[in-house]
Amino acid sequence: MRPNLILLGAPGSGKGTQANRLVSEFGYKHLSTGDLLRAEIAKESDLGQRVKGVLDRGDLVDDNMVLELLKVNCDLENASHIFDGFPRNNEQARMLDEVVLGDSTALAIYFELDLGVLKDRLVNRRTCKDCGVIYNLLFNAPKTEGVCDSCGGTNLEHRKDDNEETVSNRLQVFKDQVEPILAHYEAKGTLRRVDASQKPGEVFTEVEAVLGN
Ligand code: AP5
Ligand code: MG
């Protein structure tokens, strides 16, 4: 099996975009804690109702709540996983190692770029609710406005936390937490860095190089 991957990077750095491609080309199972939390909010579960305000503000959800959600969606015996959006702090990095991965190996890939470009990426993002393809109205718009190129669906979602005010808070939360997480994987010798300021295809080429392809 391929190594599990931990995608680290700021909001809008391209974790979801690259994960979608890794799934279609290499069969990874994609676990985005943000997607899992949004699904709980959409189905108005107890958890969803408790976390909705936190996501709307762009703050972090309680570590143990996210860990439980991650654990029930993990199937490490049968597939290599992409962890997208987890860990978000040092405690979650420890939980991922000890509670989730155990003896399974994982490489951490840091999507590195200047945070100044991210507001444009985020406020112009649209995501197909039917098949998950991620667009950007400035850099990668669907060919027909409001229609997914891939599945023809017409539910192109503008995420509620992709407004200027929440994006500013999300970027600040990221800046406050990222260094210890990078240090954690640096110390283990499993940290790899890619230049996420390039076009999506070029970023993917670097990711493939990390995988040894
Ligand atoms: P989450 O859903 O994880 O959001 P995020 O980390 O803020 O990351 P994004 O999904 O916004 O960005 P991305 O890197 O996936 O970028 P994408 O590929 O879509 O988390 C949301 C919230 O959930 C958090 O704020 C928190 O409240 C909660 N949460 C989640 N996990 C948690 C945890 N572990 N603990 C506690 N709370 C948690 O791309 C973005 C845009 O850029 C798109 O428009 C795309 O088309 C475009 N784009 C992508 N690549 C490129 C490129 N190379 N060039 C130009 N444009 C590009
Ligand atoms: Mg994402």
XYZ file of N, CA and C and ligand atoms in Angstrom:
697
model
N 0.844 -1.211 0.000
C 0.000 0.000 0.000
C 0.874 1.255 0.000
N 0.355 2.316 -0.583
C 1.068 3.596 -0.556
C 1.064 4.164 0.859
N 2.049 5.047 1.172
C 2.018 5.641 2.506
C 0.785 6.528 2.663
N 0.256 6.601 3.876
C -0.798 7.579 4.141
C -0.196 8.969 3.988
N -1.034 9.932 3.659
C -0.552 11.305 3.467
C -1.286 12.250 4.408
N -0.530 13.167 4.980
C -1.098 14.203 5.839
C -0.876 15.521 5.109
N -1.955 16.138 4.634
C -1.798 17.392 3.888
C -1.890 18.568 4.850
N -0.800 19.327 4.912
C -0.728 20.501 5.784
C -0.679 21.747 4.919
N -1.424 22.767 5.310
C -1.351 24.010 4.538
C -2.463 24.938 4.942
N -2.283 26.201 4.606
C -3.246 27.233 4.986
C -4.587 26.996 4.295
N -5.638 27.625 4.811
C -6.908 27.624 4.094
C -6.691 28.129 2.668
N -7.125 27.364 1.679
C -6.986 27.784 0.290
C -5.676 27.405 -0.357
N -4.814 26.692 0.364
C -3.510 26.347 -0.223
C -3.613 25.232 -1.261
N -4.791 24.600 -1.364
C -4.992 23.599 -2.414
C -5.036 22.161 -1.923
N -5.256 21.969 -0.633
C -5.285 20.606 -0.078
C -6.396 19.776 -0.724
N -7.598 20.350 -0.785
C -8.729 19.613 -1.358
C -8.546 19.360 -2.847
N -8.035 20.354 -3.559
C -7.812 20.223 -5.007
C -6.842 19.083 -5.300
N -5.734 19.050 -4.561
C -4.727 18.002 -4.803
C -5.239 16.648 -4.314
N -5.993 16.652 -3.211
C -6.530 15.375 -2.700
C -7.467 14.748 -3.724
N -8.319 15.551 -4.355
C -9.241 14.996 -5.364
C -8.462 14.287 -6.463
N -7.350 14.885 -6.873
C -6.570 14.269 -7.951
C -5.858 13.003 -7.472
N -5.378 13.029 -6.231
C -4.731 11.824 -5.681
C -5.726 10.670 -5.568
N -6.969 11.004 -5.270
C -8.005 9.966 -5.191
C -8.230 9.377 -6.583
N -8.394 10.256 -7.590
C -8.732 9.694 -8.911
C -7.539 8.992 -9.551
N -6.308 9.430 -9.294
C -5.166 8.780 -9.955
C -4.615 7.592 -9.176
N -4.679 7.642 -7.852
C -4.022 6.575 -7.072
C -4.953 5.835 -6.117
N -6.242 6.197 -6.093
C -7.199 5.445 -5.271
C -7.109 5.696 -3.776
N -6.552 6.819 -3.391
C -6.526 7.140 -1.961
C -7.944 7.341 -1.428
N -8.124 7.093 -0.133
C -9.357 7.486 0.547
C -9.118 8.872 1.159
N -9.975 9.815 0.824
C -9.794 11.210 1.241
C -10.622 11.494 2.492
N -9.949 11.893 3.556
C -10.658 12.270 4.784
C -10.387 13.738 5.085
N -11.349 14.588 4.756
C -11.230 16.013 5.084
C -12.096 16.269 6.309
N -11.455 16.685 7.414
C -12.255 16.922 8.617
C -13.227 18.086 8.398
N -12.854 19.054 7.579
C -13.783 20.145 7.260
C -15.018 19.601 6.539
N -14.811 18.723 5.540
C -15.956 18.136 4.813
C -16.827 17.307 5.762
N -16.176 16.541 6.648
C -16.947 15.704 7.582
C -17.790 16.586 8.510
N -17.195 17.682 8.988
C -17.935 18.592 9.873
C -19.084 19.272 9.122
N -18.825 19.699 7.875
C -19.902 20.338 7.090
C -21.040 19.353 6.818
N -20.697 18.070 6.631
C -21.751 17.062 6.412
C -22.611 16.919 7.668
N -21.992 16.992 8.839
C -22.755 16.915 10.102
C -23.680 18.133 10.230
N -23.169 19.296 9.818
C -24.000 20.512 9.891
C -25.188 20.378 8.928
N -24.910 19.869 7.723
C -25.978 19.752 6.705
C -27.074 18.808 7.179
N -26.691 17.728 7.887
C -27.747 16.808 8.325
C -28.304 17.179 9.706
N -27.878 18.305 10.240
C -28.393 18.857 11.503
C -28.302 17.856 12.661
N -27.205 17.073 12.664
C -26.975 16.145 13.779
C -26.651 16.956 15.039
N -26.623 16.259 16.203
C -26.241 16.948 17.449
C -24.890 17.625 17.295
N -23.927 16.833 16.767
C -22.587 17.387 16.575
C -22.642 18.596 15.648
N -23.379 18.451 14.547
C -23.478 19.542 13.566
C -23.987 20.822 14.214
N -25.019 20.672 15.063
C -25.577 21.872 15.701
C -24.584 22.497 16.672
N -23.763 21.642 17.303
C -22.794 22.189 18.262
C -21.642 22.914 17.579
N -21.270 22.478 16.366
C -20.069 23.047 15.741
C -20.352 24.142 14.708
N -21.604 24.322 14.343
C -21.922 25.239 13.246
C -21.332 26.644 13.463
N -21.559 27.190 14.665
C -21.073 28.542 14.950
C -19.554 28.622 14.893
N -18.895 27.544 15.292
C -17.423 27.532 15.301
C -16.906 27.643 13.858
N -17.481 26.850 12.953
C -17.043 26.917 11.554
C -17.381 28.280 10.953
N -18.557 28.804 11.296
C -18.944 30.111 10.734
C -17.965 31.205 11.147
N -17.398 31.079 12.346
C -16.415 32.078 12.804
C -15.017 31.794 12.266
N -14.766 30.544 11.866
C -13.423 30.182 11.398
C -12.500 29.778 12.529
N -13.080 29.447 13.691
C -12.269 28.940 14.810
C -12.149 27.425 14.705
N -11.359 26.829 15.615
C -11.189 25.384 15.593
C -12.208 24.697 16.491
N -12.728 23.582 15.989
C -13.629 22.729 16.765
C -12.796 21.980 17.809
N -13.447 21.588 18.902
C -12.790 20.840 19.984
C -12.046 19.604 19.442
N -10.817 19.416 19.913
C -9.960 18.332 19.397
C -10.637 16.959 19.479
N -11.253 16.649 20.632
C -11.828 15.306 20.801
C -13.034 15.065 19.905
N -13.808 16.107 19.647
C -14.960 15.959 18.734
C -14.475 15.598 17.334
N -13.425 16.286 16.895
C -12.926 16.025 15.539
C -12.281 14.641 15.478
N -11.570 14.285 16.548
C -10.912 12.972 16.583
C -11.945 11.850 16.448
N -13.068 11.957 17.177
C -14.101 10.907 17.105
C -14.628 10.777 15.684
N -14.864 11.919 15.058
C -15.386 11.920 13.689
C -14.382 11.264 12.728
N -13.121 11.568 12.956
C -12.069 11.006 12.101
C -11.999 9.487 12.281
N -12.030 9.057 13.549
C -11.862 7.620 13.833
C -12.965 6.785 13.185
N -14.210 7.261 13.245
C -15.289 6.428 12.690
C -15.240 6.387 11.159
N -14.504 7.284 10.555
C -14.428 7.296 9.095
C -13.137 6.683 8.557
N -12.290 6.186 9.456
C -10.992 5.639 9.063
C -11.062 4.146 8.797
N -10.350 3.684 7.797
C -10.319 2.254 7.498
C -8.908 1.919 6.995
N -7.931 2.126 7.903
C -6.522 2.054 7.472
C -6.071 0.664 7.018
N -6.812 -0.360 7.436
C -6.444 -1.732 7.020
C -6.641 -1.912 5.521
N -7.619 -1.208 4.976
C -8.042 -1.493 3.600
C -7.700 -0.429 2.566
N -7.217 0.724 2.997
C -6.890 1.771 2.015
C -5.848 2.720 2.595
N -5.069 3.317 1.691
C -4.182 4.404 2.112
C -5.031 5.675 2.180
N -4.809 6.442 3.231
C -5.666 7.605 3.487
C -4.936 8.921 3.253
N -5.728 9.925 2.888
C -5.246 11.309 2.896
C -5.933 12.003 4.060
N -5.148 12.504 4.995
C -5.691 13.294 6.099
C -5.575 14.764 5.690
N -6.710 15.398 5.467
C -6.757 16.774 4.957
C -7.440 17.629 6.025
N -6.669 18.505 6.649
C -7.262 19.381 7.678
C -7.100 18.843 9.086
N -6.395 17.770 9.249
C -6.096 17.183 10.560
C -4.682 16.649 10.480
N -3.749 17.076 11.334
C -3.907 17.870 12.536
C -3.908 19.374 12.287
N -4.553 20.100 13.224
C -4.607 21.557 13.201
C -3.812 22.154 14.349
N -3.313 21.344 15.248
C -2.487 21.829 16.366
C -1.645 20.640 16.850
N -0.780 20.913 17.819
C 0.139 19.864 18.268
C -0.568 18.702 18.941
N -1.633 19.004 19.687
C -2.376 17.943 20.361
C -2.989 16.998 19.311
N -3.526 17.558 18.243
C -4.095 16.710 17.185
C -3.001 15.911 16.476
N -1.812 16.472 16.355
C -0.703 15.720 15.739
C -0.382 14.500 16.597
N -0.384 14.695 17.904
C -0.125 13.570 18.809
C -1.252 12.532 18.701
N -2.511 13.011 18.653
C -3.658 12.091 18.533
C -3.578 11.293 17.235
N -3.210 11.961 16.177
C -3.140 11.262 14.883
C -2.113 10.139 14.954
N -0.940 10.436 15.509
C 0.107 9.407 15.643
C -0.357 8.254 16.525
N -0.835 8.606 17.729
C -1.030 7.568 18.747
C -2.376 6.871 18.646
N -3.421 7.612 18.323
C -4.769 7.024 18.374
C -5.217 6.519 17.002
N -4.784 7.200 15.944
C -5.304 6.839 14.620
C -4.298 6.001 13.834
N -3.085 6.487 13.671
C -2.142 5.803 12.774
C -1.478 4.580 13.415
N -1.147 4.683 14.688
C -0.454 3.546 15.311
C 0.807 3.187 14.527
N 0.860 1.944 14.037
C 2.050 1.500 13.303
C 2.035 1.876 11.823
N 0.936 2.440 11.322
C 0.869 2.778 9.891
C 1.787 3.958 9.586
N 2.411 3.906 8.418
C 3.330 4.994 8.069
C 2.578 6.141 7.387
N 3.146 7.339 7.509
C 2.521 8.505 6.871
C 3.575 9.549 6.549
N 3.396 10.185 5.398
C 4.228 11.334 5.039
C 3.393 12.591 5.184
N 4.000 13.655 5.717
C 3.305 14.938 5.821
C 3.784 15.830 4.676
N 2.838 16.374 3.921
C 3.198 17.265 2.811
C 2.689 18.665 3.131
N 3.617 19.618 3.194
C 3.243 20.996 3.517
C 3.103 21.799 2.221
N 1.915 22.352 2.008
C 1.633 23.193 0.844
C 2.037 24.630 1.193
N 3.245 24.977 0.717
C 3.859 26.222 1.160
C 3.570 27.340 0.153
N 3.126 28.498 0.636
C 2.937 29.656 -0.251
C 2.729 30.918 0.578
N 2.832 32.051 -0.122
C 2.614 33.347 0.525
C 1.112 33.487 0.827
N 0.785 33.754 2.093
C -0.627 33.757 2.479
C -1.419 34.895 1.821
N -0.712 35.883 1.287
C -1.375 37.041 0.673
C -2.267 36.681 -0.510
N -2.025 35.555 -1.160
C -2.827 35.207 -2.353
C -4.127 34.469 -1.981
N -4.290 34.136 -0.698
C -5.332 33.156 -0.366
C -6.743 33.733 -0.295
N -6.858 35.027 0.025
C -8.202 35.595 0.107
C -8.916 35.479 -1.250
N -8.214 35.810 -2.333
C -8.816 35.709 -3.671
C -9.210 34.271 -3.995
N -8.354 33.355 -3.621
C -8.682 31.953 -3.898
C -9.948 31.540 -3.160
N -10.060 31.972 -1.891
C -11.150 31.450 -1.056
C -12.490 32.113 -1.352
N -12.513 33.441 -1.486
C -13.839 34.063 -1.670
C -14.407 33.739 -3.048
N -13.551 33.300 -3.965
C -14.029 32.938 -5.313
C -14.163 31.433 -5.528
N -14.022 30.656 -4.453
C -14.158 29.192 -4.595
C -15.630 28.794 -4.762
N -15.879 27.830 -5.592
C -17.183 27.175 -5.674
C -16.923 25.682 -5.714
N -17.717 24.899 -4.990
C -17.515 23.450 -4.919
C -18.787 22.744 -5.359
N -18.657 21.777 -6.264
C -19.833 21.032 -6.729
C -20.330 20.143 -5.587
N -21.564 20.351 -5.167
C -22.099 19.569 -4.049
C -22.384 18.139 -4.470
N -22.493 17.904 -5.774
C -22.826 16.548 -6.231
C -21.580 15.670 -6.347
N -20.475 16.216 -6.905
C -19.305 15.339 -7.114
C -18.026 15.848 -6.436
N -18.070 17.039 -5.832
C -16.926 17.508 -5.044
C -15.835 18.235 -5.824
N -16.010 18.411 -7.152
C -14.980 19.148 -7.906
C -14.933 20.594 -7.404
N -13.687 21.103 -7.285
C -13.490 22.443 -6.725
C -13.132 23.426 -7.842
N -13.873 24.524 -7.926
C -13.623 25.551 -8.956
C -13.158 26.845 -8.300
N -12.707 27.753 -9.161
C -12.432 29.105 -8.718
C -12.900 30.054 -9.813
N -13.735 31.026 -9.442
C -14.336 31.885 -10.463
C -13.285 32.732 -11.182
N -12.128 32.966 -10.541
C -11.073 33.754 -11.194
C -10.100 32.885 -11.985
N -9.704 31.742 -11.403
C -8.590 30.975 -12.001
C -9.022 29.705 -12.706
N -10.206 29.199 -12.373
C -10.586 27.884 -12.894
C -12.109 27.777 -12.842
N -12.765 28.647 -13.663
C -14.229 28.701 -13.607
C -14.832 27.555 -14.415
N -16.038 27.101 -14.038
C -16.698 26.108 -14.893
C -16.992 26.726 -16.264
N -17.009 25.863 -17.307
C -17.176 26.403 -18.681
C -18.522 27.110 -18.834
N -19.575 26.531 -18.253
C -20.882 27.194 -18.260
C -21.168 27.638 -16.834
N -21.483 28.923 -16.688
C -21.685 29.459 -15.341
C -22.714 28.635 -14.559
N -22.329 28.230 -13.349
C -23.263 27.532 -12.462
C -23.438 26.051 -12.753
N -22.690 25.515 -13.749
C -22.848 24.095 -14.104
C -21.498 23.389 -13.961
N -21.498 22.265 -13.251
C -20.245 21.526 -13.054
C -19.789 20.882 -14.356
N -18.533 21.150 -14.774
C -17.991 20.552 -16.005
C -17.979 19.039 -15.913
N -17.767 18.541 -14.702
C -17.514 17.118 -14.548
C -18.798 16.288 -14.531
N -19.816 16.718 -13.748
C -21.013 15.867 -13.613
C -22.282 16.542 -14.126
N -22.185 17.807 -14.536
C -23.379 18.495 -15.044
C -24.300 19.002 -13.934
N -23.916 18.771 -12.673
C -24.739 19.238 -11.548
C -24.814 20.761 -11.508
N -25.859 21.260 -10.881
C -26.028 22.721 -10.835
C -25.980 23.259 -9.405
N -25.464 22.431 -8.481
C -25.311 22.878 -7.090
C -23.869 23.293 -6.836
N -23.474 24.444 -7.314
C -22.102 24.901 -7.050
C -22.136 25.767 -5.796
N -21.564 25.208 -4.727
C -21.703 25.833 -3.412
C -20.637 26.891 -3.137
N -21.077 27.995 -2.568
C -20.162 29.013 -2.042
C -20.109 28.780 -0.542
N -18.971 28.293 -0.014
C -18.914 27.946 1.409
C -19.189 29.161 2.286
N -19.921 28.921 3.374
C -20.318 30.022 4.246
C -19.109 30.682 4.911
N -18.036 29.898 5.134
C -16.851 30.483 5.787
C -15.896 31.126 4.781
N -16.287 31.184 3.502
C -15.437 31.829 2.492
C -15.843 33.282 2.278
N -16.062 34.005 3.367
C -16.291 35.458 3.258
C -15.078 36.148 3.864
N -14.862 37.414 3.518
C -13.601 38.085 3.878
C -13.308 38.041 5.375
N -14.325 38.280 6.193
C -14.091 38.369 7.636
C -13.668 37.001 8.200
N -14.402 35.949 7.825
C -14.068 34.623 8.360
C -12.732 34.145 7.801
N -12.471 34.458 6.535
C -11.187 34.053 5.942
C -10.032 34.682 6.732
N -10.164 35.962 7.125
C -9.086 36.608 7.891
C -8.837 35.850 9.182
N -9.922 35.454 9.859
C -9.748 34.715 11.126
C -9.131 33.340 10.865
N -9.595 32.638 9.796
C -9.040 31.306 9.505
C -7.533 31.400 9.248
N -7.129 32.444 8.528
C -5.688 32.583 8.226
C -4.909 32.862 9.513
N -5.504 33.663 10.409
C -4.814 33.961 11.670
C -4.681 32.696 12.517
N -5.756 31.906 12.584
C -5.714 30.643 13.350
C -4.610 29.752 12.773
N -4.542 29.686 11.453
C -3.496 28.867 10.819
C -2.106 29.359 11.228
N -1.892 30.681 11.114
C -0.555 31.243 11.432
C -0.169 30.931 12.875
N -1.174 30.979 13.768
C -0.890 30.744 15.192
C -0.482 29.298 15.478
N -0.901 28.365 14.635
C -0.709 26.939 14.966
C 0.326 26.212 14.132
N 0.694 26.776 12.976
C 1.406 25.924 12.001
C 2.825 25.533 12.413
N 3.567 26.445 13.042
C 4.997 26.162 13.265
C 5.239 24.905 14.108
N 4.544 24.756 15.257
C 4.776 23.521 16.037
C 4.397 22.255 15.276
N 3.403 22.341 14.415
C 3.016 21.131 13.645
C 4.141 20.767 12.679
N 4.673 21.789 12.007
C 5.786 21.514 11.073
C 6.974 20.936 11.842
N 7.240 21.504 13.015
C 8.369 21.020 13.819
C 8.156 19.562 14.223
N 6.911 19.202 14.514
C 6.576 17.824 14.904
C 6.983 16.840 13.790
N 6.598 17.157 12.548
C 6.903 16.224 11.441
C 8.367 16.335 10.998
N 8.925 17.539 11.134
C 10.360 17.706 10.834
C 11.167 16.769 11.738
N 10.822 16.786 13.031
C 11.563 15.960 14.008
C 11.432 14.476 13.694
N 10.288 14.065 13.136
C 10.104 12.645 12.791
C 10.766 12.287 11.465
N 11.191 13.319 10.719
C 11.815 13.078 9.408
C 10.808 12.755 8.312
N 9.526 13.091 8.543
C 8.503 12.734 7.548
C 7.901 13.958 6.852
N 8.507 15.126 7.059
C 7.946 16.341 6.443
C 8.505 16.555 5.042
N 7.605 16.788 4.092
C 7.997 17.158 2.734
C 7.308 18.484 2.414
N 7.952 19.310 1.571
C 7.366 20.610 1.251
C 7.148 20.704 -0.246
N 6.019 21.271 -0.670
C 5.817 21.554 -2.087
C 5.476 23.034 -2.238
N 5.807 23.568 -3.413
C 5.529 24.972 -3.697
C 4.091 25.081 -4.200
N 3.191 25.515 -3.310
C 1.760 25.527 -3.630
C 1.323 26.803 -4.339
N 2.302 27.662 -4.694
C 1.929 28.894 -5.409
C 1.844 28.650 -6.915
N 2.236 27.469 -7.347
C 2.224 27.156 -8.781
C 0.813 26.773 -9.231
N 0.686 26.522 -10.553
C -0.605 26.064 -11.070
C -0.904 24.666 -10.489
N -2.208 24.302 -10.388
C -2.547 23.008 -9.773
C -1.796 21.816 -10.379
N -1.623 21.796 -11.711
C -0.930 20.664 -12.351
C 0.534 20.589 -11.941
N 1.142 21.763 -11.767
C 2.556 21.789 -11.362
C 2.703 21.362 -9.900
N 1.744 21.767 -9.081
C 1.782 21.330 -7.684
C 1.659 19.805 -7.645
N 0.758 19.279 -8.475
C 0.559 17.823 -8.469
C 1.837 17.084 -8.875
N 2.584 17.645 -9.837
C 3.844 17.014 -10.251
C 4.798 16.922 -9.056
N 4.828 17.972 -8.232
C 5.699 17.925 -7.041
C 5.197 16.895 -6.035
N 3.864 16.811 -5.917
C 3.310 15.821 -4.980
C 3.665 14.408 -5.453
N 3.549 14.183 -6.751
C 3.915 12.856 -7.292
C 5.376 12.542 -7.013
N 6.235 13.563 -7.108
C 7.664 13.342 -6.836
C 7.861 12.917 -5.380
N 7.087 13.524 -4.474
C 7.164 13.130 -3.061
C 6.795 11.653 -2.906
N 5.812 11.221 -3.707
C 5.364 9.822 -3.611
C 6.321 8.861 -4.307
N 7.317 9.447 -5.016
C 8.280 8.595 -5.705
C 7.817 8.161 -7.067
N 6.825 8.866 -7.645
C 6.356 8.503 -8.998
C 7.165 9.212 -10.069
P -11.410 22.952 6.097
O -12.565 22.525 5.300
O -10.302 22.004 6.358
O -10.859 24.293 5.480
P -9.385 24.911 5.364
O -8.285 24.245 6.073
O -9.604 26.324 5.741
O -8.983 24.630 3.930
P -9.850 24.887 2.647
O -10.739 23.714 2.409
O -10.495 26.233 2.743
O -8.709 25.004 1.544
P -7.965 23.904 0.682
O -6.525 23.919 1.060
O -8.683 22.594 0.723
O -8.081 24.576 -0.747
P -8.889 24.142 -2.067
O -8.185 23.020 -2.741
O -10.351 24.002 -1.800
O -11.902 23.440 7.550
C -13.007 24.313 7.685
C -13.307 24.539 9.165
O -13.637 23.289 9.794
C -12.170 25.109 10.023
O -12.120 26.521 9.936
C -12.567 24.607 11.416
O -13.601 25.403 11.960
C -13.131 23.232 11.137
N -12.115 22.163 11.184
C -11.691 21.391 10.142
N -10.754 20.511 10.542
C -10.585 20.726 11.879
C -9.750 20.151 12.858
N -8.879 19.172 12.544
N -9.812 20.614 14.120
C -10.667 21.600 14.457
N -11.500 22.203 13.579
C -11.455 21.772 12.294
O -8.643 25.452 -2.961
C -9.141 26.712 -2.578
C -9.429 27.566 -3.820
O -8.201 27.820 -4.493
C -10.347 26.892 -4.865
O -11.135 27.873 -5.475
C -9.357 26.276 -5.860
O -9.922 26.162 -7.176
C -8.226 27.279 -5.828
N -6.920 26.671 -6.050
C -6.455 25.484 -5.571
N -5.201 25.264 -5.992
C -4.863 26.351 -6.728
C -3.667 26.729 -7.415
N -2.596 25.917 -7.405
N -3.650 27.918 -8.061
C -4.751 28.734 -8.053
N -5.911 28.434 -7.437
C -5.948 27.258 -6.767
Mg -10.399 21.866 1.729
